[in-house]
CSV table of C-alpha atoms and ligand atoms in Angstrom, one decimal:
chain,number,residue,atom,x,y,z
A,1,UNK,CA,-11.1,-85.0,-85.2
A,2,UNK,CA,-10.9,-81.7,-83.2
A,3,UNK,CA,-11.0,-81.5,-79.9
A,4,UNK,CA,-13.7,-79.2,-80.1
A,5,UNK,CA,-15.5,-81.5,-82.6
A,6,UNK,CA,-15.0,-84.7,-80.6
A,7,UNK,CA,-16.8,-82.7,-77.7
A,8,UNK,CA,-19.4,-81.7,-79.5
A,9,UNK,CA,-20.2,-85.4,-80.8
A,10,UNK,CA,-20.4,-86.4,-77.2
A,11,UNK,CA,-22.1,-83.8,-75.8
A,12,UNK,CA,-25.0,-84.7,-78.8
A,13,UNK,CA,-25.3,-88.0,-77.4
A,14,UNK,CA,-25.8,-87.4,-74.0
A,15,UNK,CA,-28.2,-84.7,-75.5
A,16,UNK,CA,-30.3,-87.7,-77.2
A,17,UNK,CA,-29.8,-90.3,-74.3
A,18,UNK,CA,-31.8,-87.2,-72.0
A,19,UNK,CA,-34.5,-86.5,-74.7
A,20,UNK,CA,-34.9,-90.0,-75.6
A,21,UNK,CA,-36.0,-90.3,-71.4
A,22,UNK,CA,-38.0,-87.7,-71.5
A,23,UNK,CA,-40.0,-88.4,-74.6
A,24,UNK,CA,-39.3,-92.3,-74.4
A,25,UNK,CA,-41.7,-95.1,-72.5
A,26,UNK,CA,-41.3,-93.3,-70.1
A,27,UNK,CA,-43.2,-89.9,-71.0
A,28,UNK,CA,-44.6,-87.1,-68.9
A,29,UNK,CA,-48.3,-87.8,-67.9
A,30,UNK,CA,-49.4,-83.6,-67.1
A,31,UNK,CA,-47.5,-80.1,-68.1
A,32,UNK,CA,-46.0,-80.0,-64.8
A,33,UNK,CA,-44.7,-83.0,-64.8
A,34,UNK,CA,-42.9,-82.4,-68.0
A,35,UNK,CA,-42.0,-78.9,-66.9
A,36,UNK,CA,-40.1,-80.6,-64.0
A,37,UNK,CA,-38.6,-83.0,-65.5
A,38,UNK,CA,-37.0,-80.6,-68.4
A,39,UNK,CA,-35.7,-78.7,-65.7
A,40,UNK,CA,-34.1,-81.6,-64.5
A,41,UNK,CA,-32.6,-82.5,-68.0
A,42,UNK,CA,-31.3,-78.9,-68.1
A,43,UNK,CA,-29.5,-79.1,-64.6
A,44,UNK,CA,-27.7,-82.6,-66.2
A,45,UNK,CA,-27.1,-80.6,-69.0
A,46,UNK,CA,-25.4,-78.0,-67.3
A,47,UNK,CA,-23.2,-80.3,-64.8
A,48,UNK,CA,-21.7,-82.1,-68.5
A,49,UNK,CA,-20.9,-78.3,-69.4
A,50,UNK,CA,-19.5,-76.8,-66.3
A,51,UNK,CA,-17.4,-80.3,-66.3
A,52,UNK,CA,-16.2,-79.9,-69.4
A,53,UNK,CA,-14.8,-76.2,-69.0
A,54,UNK,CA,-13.3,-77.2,-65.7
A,55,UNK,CA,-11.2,-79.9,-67.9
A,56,UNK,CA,-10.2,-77.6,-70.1
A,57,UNK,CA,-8.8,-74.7,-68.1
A,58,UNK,CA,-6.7,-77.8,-66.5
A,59,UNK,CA,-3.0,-78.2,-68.3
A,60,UNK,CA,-2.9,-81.1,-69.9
A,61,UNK,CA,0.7,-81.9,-68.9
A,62,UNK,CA,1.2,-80.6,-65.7
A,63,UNK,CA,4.5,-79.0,-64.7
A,64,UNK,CA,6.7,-80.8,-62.1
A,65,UNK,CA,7.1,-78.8,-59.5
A,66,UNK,CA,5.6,-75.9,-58.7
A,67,UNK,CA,6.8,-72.5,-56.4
A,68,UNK,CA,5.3,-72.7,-52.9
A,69,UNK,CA,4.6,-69.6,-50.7
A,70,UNK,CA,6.9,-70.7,-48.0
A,71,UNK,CA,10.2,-70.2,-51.0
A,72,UNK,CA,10.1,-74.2,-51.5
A,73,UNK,CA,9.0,-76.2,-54.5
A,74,UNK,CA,5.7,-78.2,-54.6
A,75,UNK,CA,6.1,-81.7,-56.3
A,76,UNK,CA,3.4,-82.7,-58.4
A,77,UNK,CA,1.1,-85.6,-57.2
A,78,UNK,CA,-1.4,-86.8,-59.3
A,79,UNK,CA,-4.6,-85.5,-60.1
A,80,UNK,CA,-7.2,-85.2,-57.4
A,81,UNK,CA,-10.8,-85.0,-57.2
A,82,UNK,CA,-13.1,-82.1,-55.9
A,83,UNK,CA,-17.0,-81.6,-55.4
A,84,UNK,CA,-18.6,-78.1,-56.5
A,85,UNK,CA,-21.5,-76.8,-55.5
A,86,UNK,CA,-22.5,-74.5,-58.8
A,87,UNK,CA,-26.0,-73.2,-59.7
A,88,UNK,CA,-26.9,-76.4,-61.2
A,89,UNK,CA,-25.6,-78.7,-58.5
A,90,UNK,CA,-22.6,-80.8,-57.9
A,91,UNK,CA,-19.9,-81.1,-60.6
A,92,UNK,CA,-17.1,-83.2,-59.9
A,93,UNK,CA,-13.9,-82.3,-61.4
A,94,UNK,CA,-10.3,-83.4,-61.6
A,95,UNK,CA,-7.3,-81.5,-60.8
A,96,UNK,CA,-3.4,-81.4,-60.5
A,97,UNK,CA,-2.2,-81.7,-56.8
A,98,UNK,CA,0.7,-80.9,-55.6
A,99,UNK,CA,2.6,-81.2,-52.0
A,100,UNK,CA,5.5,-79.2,-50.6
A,101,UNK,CA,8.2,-81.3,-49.0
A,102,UNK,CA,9.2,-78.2,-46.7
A,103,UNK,CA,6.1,-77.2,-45.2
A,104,UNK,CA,4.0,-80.0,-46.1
A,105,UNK,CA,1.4,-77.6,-47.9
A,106,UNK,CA,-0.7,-79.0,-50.5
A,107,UNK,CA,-1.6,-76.6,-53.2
A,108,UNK,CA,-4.1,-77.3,-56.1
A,109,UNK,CA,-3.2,-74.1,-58.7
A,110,UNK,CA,-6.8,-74.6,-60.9
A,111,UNK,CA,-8.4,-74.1,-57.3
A,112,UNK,CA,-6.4,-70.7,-56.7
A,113,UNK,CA,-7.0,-69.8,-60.5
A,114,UNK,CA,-10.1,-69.8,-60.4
A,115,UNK,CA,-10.8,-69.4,-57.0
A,116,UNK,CA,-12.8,-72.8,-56.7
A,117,UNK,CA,-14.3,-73.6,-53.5
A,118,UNK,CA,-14.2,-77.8,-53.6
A,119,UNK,CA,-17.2,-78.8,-51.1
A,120,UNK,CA,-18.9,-75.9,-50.4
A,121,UNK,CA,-20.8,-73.2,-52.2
A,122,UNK,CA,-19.6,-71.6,-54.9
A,123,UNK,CA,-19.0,-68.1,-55.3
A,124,UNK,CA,-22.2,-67.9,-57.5
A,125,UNK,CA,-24.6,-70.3,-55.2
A,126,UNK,CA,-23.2,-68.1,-52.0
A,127,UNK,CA,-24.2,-64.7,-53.9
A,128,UNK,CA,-27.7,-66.1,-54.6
A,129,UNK,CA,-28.3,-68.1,-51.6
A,130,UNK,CA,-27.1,-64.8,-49.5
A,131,UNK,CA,-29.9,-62.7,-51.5
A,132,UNK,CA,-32.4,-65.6,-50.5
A,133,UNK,CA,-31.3,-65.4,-46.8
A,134,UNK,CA,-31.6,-61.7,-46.5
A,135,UNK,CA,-34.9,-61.7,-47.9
A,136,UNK,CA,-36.7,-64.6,-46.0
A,137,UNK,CA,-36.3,-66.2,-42.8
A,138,UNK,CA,-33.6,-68.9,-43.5
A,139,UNK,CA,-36.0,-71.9,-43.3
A,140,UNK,CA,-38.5,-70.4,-45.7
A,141,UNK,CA,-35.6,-69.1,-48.0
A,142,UNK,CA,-34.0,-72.8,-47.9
A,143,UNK,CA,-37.4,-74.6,-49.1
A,144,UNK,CA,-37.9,-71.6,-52.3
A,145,UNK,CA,-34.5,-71.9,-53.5
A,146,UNK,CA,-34.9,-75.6,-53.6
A,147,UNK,CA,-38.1,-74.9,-55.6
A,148,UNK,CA,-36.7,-72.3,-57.8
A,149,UNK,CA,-33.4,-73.5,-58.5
A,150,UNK,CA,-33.7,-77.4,-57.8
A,151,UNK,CA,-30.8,-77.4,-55.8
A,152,UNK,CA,-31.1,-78.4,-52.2
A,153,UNK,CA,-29.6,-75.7,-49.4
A,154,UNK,CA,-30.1,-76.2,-45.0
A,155,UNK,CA,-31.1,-73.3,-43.6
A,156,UNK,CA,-27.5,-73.2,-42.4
A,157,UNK,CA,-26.0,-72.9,-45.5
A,158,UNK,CA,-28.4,-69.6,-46.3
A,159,UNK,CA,-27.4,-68.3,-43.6
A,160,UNK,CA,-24.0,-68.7,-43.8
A,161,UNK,CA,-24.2,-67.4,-47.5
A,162,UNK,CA,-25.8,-64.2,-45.8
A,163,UNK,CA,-23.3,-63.5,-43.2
A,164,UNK,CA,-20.7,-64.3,-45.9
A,165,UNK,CA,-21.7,-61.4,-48.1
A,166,UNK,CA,-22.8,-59.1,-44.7
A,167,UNK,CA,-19.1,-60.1,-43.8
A,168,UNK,CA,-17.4,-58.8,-47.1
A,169,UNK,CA,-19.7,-55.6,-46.8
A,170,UNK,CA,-18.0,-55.1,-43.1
A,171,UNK,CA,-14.5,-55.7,-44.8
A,172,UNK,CA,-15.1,-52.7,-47.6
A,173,UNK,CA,-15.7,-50.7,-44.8
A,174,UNK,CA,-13.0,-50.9,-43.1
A,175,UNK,CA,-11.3,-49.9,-46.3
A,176,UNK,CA,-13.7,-46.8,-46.1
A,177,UNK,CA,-12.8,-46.2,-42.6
A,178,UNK,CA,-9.1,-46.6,-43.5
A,179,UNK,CA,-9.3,-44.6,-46.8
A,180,UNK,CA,-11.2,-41.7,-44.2
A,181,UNK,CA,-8.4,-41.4,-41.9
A,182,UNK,CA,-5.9,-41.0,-45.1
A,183,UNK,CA,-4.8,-37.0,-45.4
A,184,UNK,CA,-3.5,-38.3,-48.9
A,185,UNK,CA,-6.5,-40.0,-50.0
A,186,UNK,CA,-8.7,-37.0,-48.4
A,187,UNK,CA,-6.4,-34.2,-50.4
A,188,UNK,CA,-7.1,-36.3,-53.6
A,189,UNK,CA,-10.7,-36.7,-53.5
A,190,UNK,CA,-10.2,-32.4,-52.6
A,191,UNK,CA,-8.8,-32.2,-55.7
A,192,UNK,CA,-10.6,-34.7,-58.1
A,193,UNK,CA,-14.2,-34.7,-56.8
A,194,UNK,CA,-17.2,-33.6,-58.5
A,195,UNK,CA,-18.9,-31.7,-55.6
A,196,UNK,CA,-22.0,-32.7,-54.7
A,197,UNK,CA,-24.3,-29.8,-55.3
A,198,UNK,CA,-26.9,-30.8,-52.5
A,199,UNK,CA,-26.6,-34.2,-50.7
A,200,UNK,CA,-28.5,-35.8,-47.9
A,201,UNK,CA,-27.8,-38.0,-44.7
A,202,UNK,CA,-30.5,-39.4,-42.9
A,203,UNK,CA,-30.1,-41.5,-39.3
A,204,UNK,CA,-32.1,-43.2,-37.5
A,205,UNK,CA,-32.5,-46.6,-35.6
A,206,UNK,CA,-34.4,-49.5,-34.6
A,207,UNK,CA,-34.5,-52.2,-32.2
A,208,UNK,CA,-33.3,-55.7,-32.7
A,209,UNK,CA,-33.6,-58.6,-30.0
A,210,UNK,CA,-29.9,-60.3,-29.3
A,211,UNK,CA,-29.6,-63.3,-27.5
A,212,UNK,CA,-27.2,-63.2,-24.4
A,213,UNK,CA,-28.2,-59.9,-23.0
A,214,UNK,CA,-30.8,-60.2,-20.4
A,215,UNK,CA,-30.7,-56.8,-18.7
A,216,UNK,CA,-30.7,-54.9,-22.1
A,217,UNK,CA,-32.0,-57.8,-24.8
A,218,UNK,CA,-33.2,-55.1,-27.5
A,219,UNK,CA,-30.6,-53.4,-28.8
A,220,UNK,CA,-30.6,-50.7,-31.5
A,221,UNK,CA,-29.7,-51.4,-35.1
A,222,UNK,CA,-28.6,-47.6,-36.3
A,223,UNK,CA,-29.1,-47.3,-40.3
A,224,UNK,CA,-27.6,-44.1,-42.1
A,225,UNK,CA,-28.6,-43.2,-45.8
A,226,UNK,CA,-26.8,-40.8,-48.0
A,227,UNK,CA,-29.2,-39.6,-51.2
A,228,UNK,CA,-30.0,-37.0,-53.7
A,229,UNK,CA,-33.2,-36.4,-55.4
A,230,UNK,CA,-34.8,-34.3,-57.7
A,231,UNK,CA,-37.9,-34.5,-56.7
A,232,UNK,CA,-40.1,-31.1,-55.6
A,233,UNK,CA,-40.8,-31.2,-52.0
A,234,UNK,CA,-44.4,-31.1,-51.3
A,235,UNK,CA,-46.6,-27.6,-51.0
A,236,UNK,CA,-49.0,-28.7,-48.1
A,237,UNK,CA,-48.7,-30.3,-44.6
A,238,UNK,CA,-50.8,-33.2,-46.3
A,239,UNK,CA,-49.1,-34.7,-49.9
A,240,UNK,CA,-47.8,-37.4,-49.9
A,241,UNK,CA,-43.9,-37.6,-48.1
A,242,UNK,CA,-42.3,-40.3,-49.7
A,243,UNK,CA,-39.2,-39.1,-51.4
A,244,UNK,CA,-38.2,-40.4,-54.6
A,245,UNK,CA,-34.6,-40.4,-54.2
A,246,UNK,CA,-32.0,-41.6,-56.8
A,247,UNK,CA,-28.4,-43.2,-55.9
A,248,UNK,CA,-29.7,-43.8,-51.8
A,249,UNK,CA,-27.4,-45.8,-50.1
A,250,UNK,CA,-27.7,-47.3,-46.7
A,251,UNK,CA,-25.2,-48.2,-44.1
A,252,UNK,CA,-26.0,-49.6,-40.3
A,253,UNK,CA,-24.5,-51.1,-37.5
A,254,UNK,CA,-25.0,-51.9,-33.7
A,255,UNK,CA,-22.9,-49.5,-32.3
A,256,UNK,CA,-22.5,-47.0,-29.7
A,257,UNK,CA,-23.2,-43.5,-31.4
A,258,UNK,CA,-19.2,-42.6,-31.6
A,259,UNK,CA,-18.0,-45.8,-33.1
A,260,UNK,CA,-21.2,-45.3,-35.6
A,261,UNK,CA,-20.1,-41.7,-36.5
A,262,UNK,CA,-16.8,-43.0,-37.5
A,263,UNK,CA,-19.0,-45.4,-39.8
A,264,UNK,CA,-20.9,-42.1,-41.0
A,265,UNK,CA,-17.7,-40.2,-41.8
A,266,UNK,CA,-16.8,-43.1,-44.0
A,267,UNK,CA,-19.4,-44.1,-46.1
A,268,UNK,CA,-19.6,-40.0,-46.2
A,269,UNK,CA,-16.6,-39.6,-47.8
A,270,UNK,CA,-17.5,-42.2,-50.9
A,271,UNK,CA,-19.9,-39.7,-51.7
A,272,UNK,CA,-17.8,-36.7,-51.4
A,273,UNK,CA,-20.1,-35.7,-48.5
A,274,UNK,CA,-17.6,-33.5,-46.7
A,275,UNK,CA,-17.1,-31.6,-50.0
A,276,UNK,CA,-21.2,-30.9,-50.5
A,277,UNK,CA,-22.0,-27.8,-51.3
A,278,UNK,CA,-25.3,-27.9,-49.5
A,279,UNK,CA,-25.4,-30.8,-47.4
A,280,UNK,CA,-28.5,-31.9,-45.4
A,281,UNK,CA,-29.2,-34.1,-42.5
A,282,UNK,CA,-32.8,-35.6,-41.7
A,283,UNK,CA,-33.9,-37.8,-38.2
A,284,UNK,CA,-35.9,-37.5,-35.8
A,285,UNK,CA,-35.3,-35.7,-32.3
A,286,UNK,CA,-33.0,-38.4,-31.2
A,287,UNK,CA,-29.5,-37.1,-29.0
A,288,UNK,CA,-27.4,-39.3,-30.7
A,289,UNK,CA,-27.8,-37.9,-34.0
A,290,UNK,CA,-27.1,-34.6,-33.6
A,291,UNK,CA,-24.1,-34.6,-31.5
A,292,UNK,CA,-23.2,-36.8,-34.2
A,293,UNK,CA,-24.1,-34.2,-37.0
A,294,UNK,CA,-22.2,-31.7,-35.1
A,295,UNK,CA,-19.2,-33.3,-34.4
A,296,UNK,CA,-18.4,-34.5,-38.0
A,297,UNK,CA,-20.5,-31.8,-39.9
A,298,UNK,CA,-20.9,-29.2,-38.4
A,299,UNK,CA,-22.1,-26.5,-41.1
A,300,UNK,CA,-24.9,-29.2,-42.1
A,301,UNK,CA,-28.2,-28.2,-41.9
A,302,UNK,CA,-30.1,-30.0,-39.3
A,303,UNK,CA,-33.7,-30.8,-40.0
A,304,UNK,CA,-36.2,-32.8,-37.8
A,305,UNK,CA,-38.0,-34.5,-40.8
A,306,UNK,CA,-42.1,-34.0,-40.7
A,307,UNK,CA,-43.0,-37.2,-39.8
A,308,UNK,CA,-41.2,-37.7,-37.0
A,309,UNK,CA,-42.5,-33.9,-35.9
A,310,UNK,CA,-45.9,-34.8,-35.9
A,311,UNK,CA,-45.9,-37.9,-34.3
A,312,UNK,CA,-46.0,-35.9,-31.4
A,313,UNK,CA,-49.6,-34.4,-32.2
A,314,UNK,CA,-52.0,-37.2,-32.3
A,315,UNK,CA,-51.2,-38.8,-28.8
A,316,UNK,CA,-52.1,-35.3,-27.1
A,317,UNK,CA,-54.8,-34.9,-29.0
A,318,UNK,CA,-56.5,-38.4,-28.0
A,319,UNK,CA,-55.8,-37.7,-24.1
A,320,UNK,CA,-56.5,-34.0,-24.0
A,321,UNK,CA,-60.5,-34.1,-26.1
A,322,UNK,CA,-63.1,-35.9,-26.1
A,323,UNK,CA,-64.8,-36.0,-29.2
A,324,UNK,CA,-63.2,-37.1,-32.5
A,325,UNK,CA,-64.6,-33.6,-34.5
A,326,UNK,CA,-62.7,-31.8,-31.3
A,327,UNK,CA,-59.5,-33.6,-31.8
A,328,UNK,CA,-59.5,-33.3,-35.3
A,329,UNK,CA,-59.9,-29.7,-35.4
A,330,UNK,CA,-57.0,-29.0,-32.9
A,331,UNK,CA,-54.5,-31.6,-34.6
A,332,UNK,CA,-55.2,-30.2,-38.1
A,333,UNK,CA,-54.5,-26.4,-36.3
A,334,UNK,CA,-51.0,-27.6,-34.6
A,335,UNK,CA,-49.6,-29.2,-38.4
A,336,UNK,CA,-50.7,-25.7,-39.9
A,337,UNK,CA,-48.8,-23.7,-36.8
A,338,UNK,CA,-45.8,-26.1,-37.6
A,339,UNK,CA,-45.8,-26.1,-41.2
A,340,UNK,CA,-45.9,-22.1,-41.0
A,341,UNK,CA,-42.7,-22.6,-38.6
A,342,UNK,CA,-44.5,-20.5,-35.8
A,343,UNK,CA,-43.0,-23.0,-33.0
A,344,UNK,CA,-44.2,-20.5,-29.9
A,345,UNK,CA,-47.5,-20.9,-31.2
A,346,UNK,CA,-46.9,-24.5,-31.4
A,347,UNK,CA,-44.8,-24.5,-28.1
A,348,UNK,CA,-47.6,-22.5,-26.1
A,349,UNK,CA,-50.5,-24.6,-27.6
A,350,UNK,CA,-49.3,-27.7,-26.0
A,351,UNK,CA,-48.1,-25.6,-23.1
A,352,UNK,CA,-51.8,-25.5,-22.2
A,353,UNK,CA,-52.0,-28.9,-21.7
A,354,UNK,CA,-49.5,-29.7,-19.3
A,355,UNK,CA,-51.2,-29.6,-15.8
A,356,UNK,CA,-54.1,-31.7,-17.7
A,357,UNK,CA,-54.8,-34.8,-16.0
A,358,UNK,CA,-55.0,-37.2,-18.9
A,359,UNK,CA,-52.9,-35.4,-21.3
A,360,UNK,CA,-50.4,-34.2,-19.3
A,361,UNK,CA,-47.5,-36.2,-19.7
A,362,UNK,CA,-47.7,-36.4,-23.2
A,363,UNK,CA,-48.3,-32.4,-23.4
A,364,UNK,CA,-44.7,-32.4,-21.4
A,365,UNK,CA,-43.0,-34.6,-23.7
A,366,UNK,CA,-44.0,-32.8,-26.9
A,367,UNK,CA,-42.8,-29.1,-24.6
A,368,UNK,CA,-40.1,-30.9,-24.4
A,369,UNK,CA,-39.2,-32.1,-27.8
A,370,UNK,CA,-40.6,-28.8,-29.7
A,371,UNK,CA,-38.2,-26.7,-27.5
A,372,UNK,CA,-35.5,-28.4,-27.7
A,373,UNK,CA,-35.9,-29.2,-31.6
A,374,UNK,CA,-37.4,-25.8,-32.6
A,375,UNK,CA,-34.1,-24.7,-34.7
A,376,UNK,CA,-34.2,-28.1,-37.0
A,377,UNK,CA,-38.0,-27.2,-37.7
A,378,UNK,CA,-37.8,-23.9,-39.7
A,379,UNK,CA,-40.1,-25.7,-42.0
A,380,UNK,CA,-40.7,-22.7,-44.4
A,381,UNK,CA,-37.4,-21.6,-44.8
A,382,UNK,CA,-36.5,-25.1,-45.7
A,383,UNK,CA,-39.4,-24.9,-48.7
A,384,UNK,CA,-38.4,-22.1,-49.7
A,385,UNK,CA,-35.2,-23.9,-50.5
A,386,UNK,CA,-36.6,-26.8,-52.5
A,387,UNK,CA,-34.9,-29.5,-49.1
A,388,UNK,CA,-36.7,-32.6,-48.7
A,389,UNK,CA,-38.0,-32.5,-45.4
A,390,UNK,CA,-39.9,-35.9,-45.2
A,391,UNK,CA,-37.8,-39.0,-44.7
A,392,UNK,CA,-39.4,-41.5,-45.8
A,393,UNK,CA,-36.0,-42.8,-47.3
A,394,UNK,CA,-34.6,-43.5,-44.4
A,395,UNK,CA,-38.1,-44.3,-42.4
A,396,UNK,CA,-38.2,-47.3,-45.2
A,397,UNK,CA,-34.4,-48.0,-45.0
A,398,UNK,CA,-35.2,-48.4,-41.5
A,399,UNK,CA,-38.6,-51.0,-41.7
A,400,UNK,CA,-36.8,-53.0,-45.0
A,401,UNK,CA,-33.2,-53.5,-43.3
A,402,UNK,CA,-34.5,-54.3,-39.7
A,403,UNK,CA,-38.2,-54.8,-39.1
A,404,UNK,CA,-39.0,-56.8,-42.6
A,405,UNK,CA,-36.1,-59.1,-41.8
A,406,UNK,CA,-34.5,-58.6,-38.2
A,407,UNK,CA,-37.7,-58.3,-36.0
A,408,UNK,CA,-39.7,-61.2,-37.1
A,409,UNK,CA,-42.1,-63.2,-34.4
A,410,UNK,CA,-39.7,-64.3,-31.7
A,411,UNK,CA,-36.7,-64.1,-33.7
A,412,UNK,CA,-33.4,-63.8,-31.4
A,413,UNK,CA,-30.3,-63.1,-32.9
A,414,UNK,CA,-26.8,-63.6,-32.4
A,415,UNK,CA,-25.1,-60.0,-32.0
A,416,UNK,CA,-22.6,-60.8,-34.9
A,417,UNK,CA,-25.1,-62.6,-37.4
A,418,UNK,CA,-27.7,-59.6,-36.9
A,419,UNK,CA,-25.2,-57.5,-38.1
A,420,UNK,CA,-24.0,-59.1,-40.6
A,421,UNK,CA,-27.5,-59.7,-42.6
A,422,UNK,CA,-28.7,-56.4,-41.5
A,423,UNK,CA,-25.5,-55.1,-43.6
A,424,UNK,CA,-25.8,-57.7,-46.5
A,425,UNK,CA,-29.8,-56.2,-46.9
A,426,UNK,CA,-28.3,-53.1,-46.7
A,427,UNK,CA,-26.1,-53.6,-50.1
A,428,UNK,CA,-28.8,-55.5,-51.2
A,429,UNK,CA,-31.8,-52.7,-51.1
A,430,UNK,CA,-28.6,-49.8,-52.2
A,431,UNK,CA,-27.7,-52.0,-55.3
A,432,UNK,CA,-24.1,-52.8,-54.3
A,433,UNK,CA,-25.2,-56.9,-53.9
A,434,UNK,CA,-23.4,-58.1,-57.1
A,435,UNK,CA,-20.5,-55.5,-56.8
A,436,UNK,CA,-20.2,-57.0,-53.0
A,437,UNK,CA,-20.7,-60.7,-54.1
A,438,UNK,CA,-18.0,-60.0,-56.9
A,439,UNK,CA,-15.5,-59.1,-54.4
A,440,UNK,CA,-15.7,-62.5,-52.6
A,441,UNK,CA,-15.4,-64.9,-55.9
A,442,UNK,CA,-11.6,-64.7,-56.1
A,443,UNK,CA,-11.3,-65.2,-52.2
A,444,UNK,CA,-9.0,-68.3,-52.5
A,445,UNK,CA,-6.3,-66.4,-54.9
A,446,UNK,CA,-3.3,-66.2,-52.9
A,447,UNK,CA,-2.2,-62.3,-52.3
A,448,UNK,CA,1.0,-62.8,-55.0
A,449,UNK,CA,-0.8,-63.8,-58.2
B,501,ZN,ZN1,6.1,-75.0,-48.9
C-alpha cells in the first residue's frame, strides 16, 4: 500500500471513531451543544493533519552530521519532541536533533526550515492573536479568542502577540529610515518612480498615559497619514468632511518632533512623497508640525484643515452672548468669513472680544491662532484647486490608533508596549497586518539558508 493510501485508511478511522462520539450514546441534547462539540471534532481533526504534514517534511533517514554555524559539524542525536501552538491547538511532533561537539549548539533543521516555534505561538496564532490584542483590551481579547477559535490564550500571551507584530512594524522602519538616508536608493526611486500626481500628509497627535513619569505622565502619541483621494472636496462650510481616501497609511510614534520628522521623511519616501508633483500637508495649528513641514518639505502646501479652524468658534461664541439665537447667528457669520478666506474680517471680529470679561481669553487665543495661521487658511484658493481641506483621515487615524485602544479607563502603559500596539494598529487599520505578520513567520531561519 501507498504511503499516501495507508494515511488515508487511518485518517478514515479516526474520522469514524470522532463521528461515532458524536452521534453515538453519547449524542448532543440542543443545537449548540452539537455545534460545539463539532467544532471540537474539527480541532482533533486538524491536530491528526497538521501532525501528519509535520512527519512528512521530516527526512526519513536523517543525515549524520550536519554543518554548524560556528564551521563545525553537528552529530545527529535522535529524534526529539516539540509542542506547537497552531490555530487548532497543540500538535506534538517529532524531529531530528542534532548537537555540535565544538560549541555545544543544538540545532533542530525542520525547526529552521520551517521556522517552527516549539512551545510558543506559532507564526499563525501570533498574527491572529496580535490582531485580537490591538483591537480589545488584552483581558477581553483573551476570553473572545477562546470563544472563537477554542484555543485558550492569557492575556499575556495577546499581548505579547501584539508587541510582536508592533515590534516587526518598528524593524521595517528602520529599513525605511536606512533606505531614506541612501543617495543610491534615493537616485533610483528618482529615476523609476511613478510621480505622485497630488499626495497628502496629515500630522497630528494625541495623549497617551505612561507609567513611570510622574511630572509629565501623558505623553503625546504623534500619528502621520500619507493618502490620495478622489473624492470632490465639499462646496459649503457645512457637508459633510469626511474624506474618502484610498491607499491611507498611517505611521506614529512617541517622539520628540525631530526624531518623528525623520519617521515622516521615511515612510514619505515609500510613497515617492518627495517626488509629488503637488504635495499637501493637513493639521491643526500645532508648532511641531510645521517646522516639521518646513524643514523636510518645504514647497508643500500647508493647510490648517477646517475642523481644527473652527474649533476655535464655538467656545467664544458661548462666553461672549447670551442667547442661543445670538450665538448662532455670530458663529454661522465667522465659518462664512473663513470659508470666503477673508481672515481680517475673521481676525477683527474676534478682535472685538478681547477686553470682554467672559470671553476674553478665549477671544485671545483664537487672535492668536487666526494670525498666526492665516497663510495655511486660504480656504478658497484651496477649492478652487479641488485639495481636501478636511482631515478627517487623519482626525480618525488619530481616535482608532490611540483613543479606541490606548486611552481606555485607567489604562497605564509601559512607554515601549504603547508603542508598539499603537504601531501594530497602525498596519492593522493601513492594511499592511498580513504583509507585517508575513515578515515574522520565518524569524528562526538562520541568515545563510
Ligand atoms: Zn558548532
Amino acid at each position: 500500500m501507498s504511503e499516501m493510501a495507508k494515511l488515508g485508511q487511518e485518517f478514515g478511522t479516526y474520522v469514524l471513531q470522532l463521528t461515532a462520539e458524536l452521534l453515538g450514546e453519547e449524542r448532543s441534547e440542543s443545537m449548540s451543544e452539537m455545534e460545539r462539540r463539532t467544532r471540537e471534532m474539527l480541532l482533533k481533526l486538524g491536530q491528526y493533519q497538521i501532525g501528519a504534514w509535520l512527519a512528512m517534511q521530516e527526512e526519513q533517514y536523517p543525515a549524520d552530521v550536519i554543518e554548524c554555524s560556528c564551521g563545525g559539524q553537528a552529530e545527529y542525536q535522535f529524534r526529539r519532541e516539540g509542542t506547537l501552538l497552531t490555530v487548532v491547538g497543540q500538535v506534538s511532533y517529532r524531529r531530528a536533533y542534532y548537537l555540535c561537539p565544538e560549541c555545544h549548539q543544538g540545532q533542530y533543521p525542520l525547526d529552521d526550515k520551517l521556522g517552527l516555534r516549539p512551545g510558543e505561538m506559532s507564526a499563525e496564532v501570533e498574527s491572529l492573536a496580535g490582531m485580537t490584542g490591538v483591537q480589545l483590551p488584552f483581558g477581553q481579547g483573551s476570553d473572545l479568542f477562546e470563544a472563537l477559535a477554542l484555543v485558550a490564550l492569557s492575556d499575556h500571551s495577546l499581548a505579547k502577540a501584539s508587541q510582536a507584530i508592533g515590534g516587526e512594524v518598528q524593524m521595517q522602519e528602520q529599513e525605511w529610515i536606512a533606505q531614506s538616508r541612501d543617495e543610491e536608493w534615493l537616485q533610483e526611486q528618482d529615476r523609476l518612480a511613478q510621480r505622485p500626481e497630488r499626495l497628502y500628509g496629515a500630522l497630528d497627535a494625541a495623549k497617551v498615559h505612561i507609567r513611570g513619569d510622574k511630572e509629565h505622565p501623558w505623553r503625546d502619541m504623534k500619528v502621520g497619514a500619507w493618502f490620495s483621494t478622489t473624492a470632490e472636496p465639499p462646496q459649503t462650510p457645512d457637508e459633510d468632511w469626511e474624506i474618502r481616501a484610498t491607499d491611507i497609511t498611517y505611521y506614529c510614534d512617541i517622539l520628540p518632533a525631530r526624531q518623528f520628522g525623520t519617521l515622516t521623511w521615511a515612510t514619505g519616501c515609500q510613497h515617492q512623497a518627495h517626488l509629488a508633483q503637488e504635495l499637501i500637508f493637513l493639521g491643526d495649528g500645532a508648532d511641531w508640525i510645521w517646522k516639521l513641514v518646513e524643514e523636510y518639505y518645504p514647497d508643500a502646501v500647508q493647510i490648517v484643515d477646517w475642523f481644527h479652524a473652527t474649533e476655535y468658534i464655538a467656545p467664544v461664541a458661548k462666553l461672549a452672548f447670551a442667547t442661543d439665537d445670538k450665538r448662532q447667528v455670530w458663529i454661522k457669520h465667522i465659518r462664512t468669513l473663513l470659508w470666503e478666506g477673508d481672515l481680517d474680517a475673521v481676525i477683527q471680529a474676534f478682535d472685538e472680544f478681547t477686553e470682554h470679561q467672559r470671553a476674553g481669553e478665549e477671544a485671545r487665543k483664537a487672535v492668536t491662532y487666526f494670525t498666526n495661521n492665516r497663510h495655511r487658511m486660504r480656504y478658497p484658493e484651496y477649492r478652487a484647486k479641488g485639495y481636501q481641506i478636511g482631515s478627517g483621515t487623519i482626525e480618525s487615524g488619530c481616535k482608532q490608533i490611540v483613543t479606541q485602544r490606548l486611552k481606555v479607563a485607567g489604562a497605564i502603559w509601559e512607554l515601549d508596549n504603547a508603542v508598539k500596539v499603537a504601531k501594530a494598529r497602525a498596519a492593522l487599520l493601513s492594511r499592511q497586518w498580513h504583509s507585517v505578520a508575513a515578515r515574522r513567520e520565518y524569524l528562526s531561519l538562520p541568515l545563510a539558508a
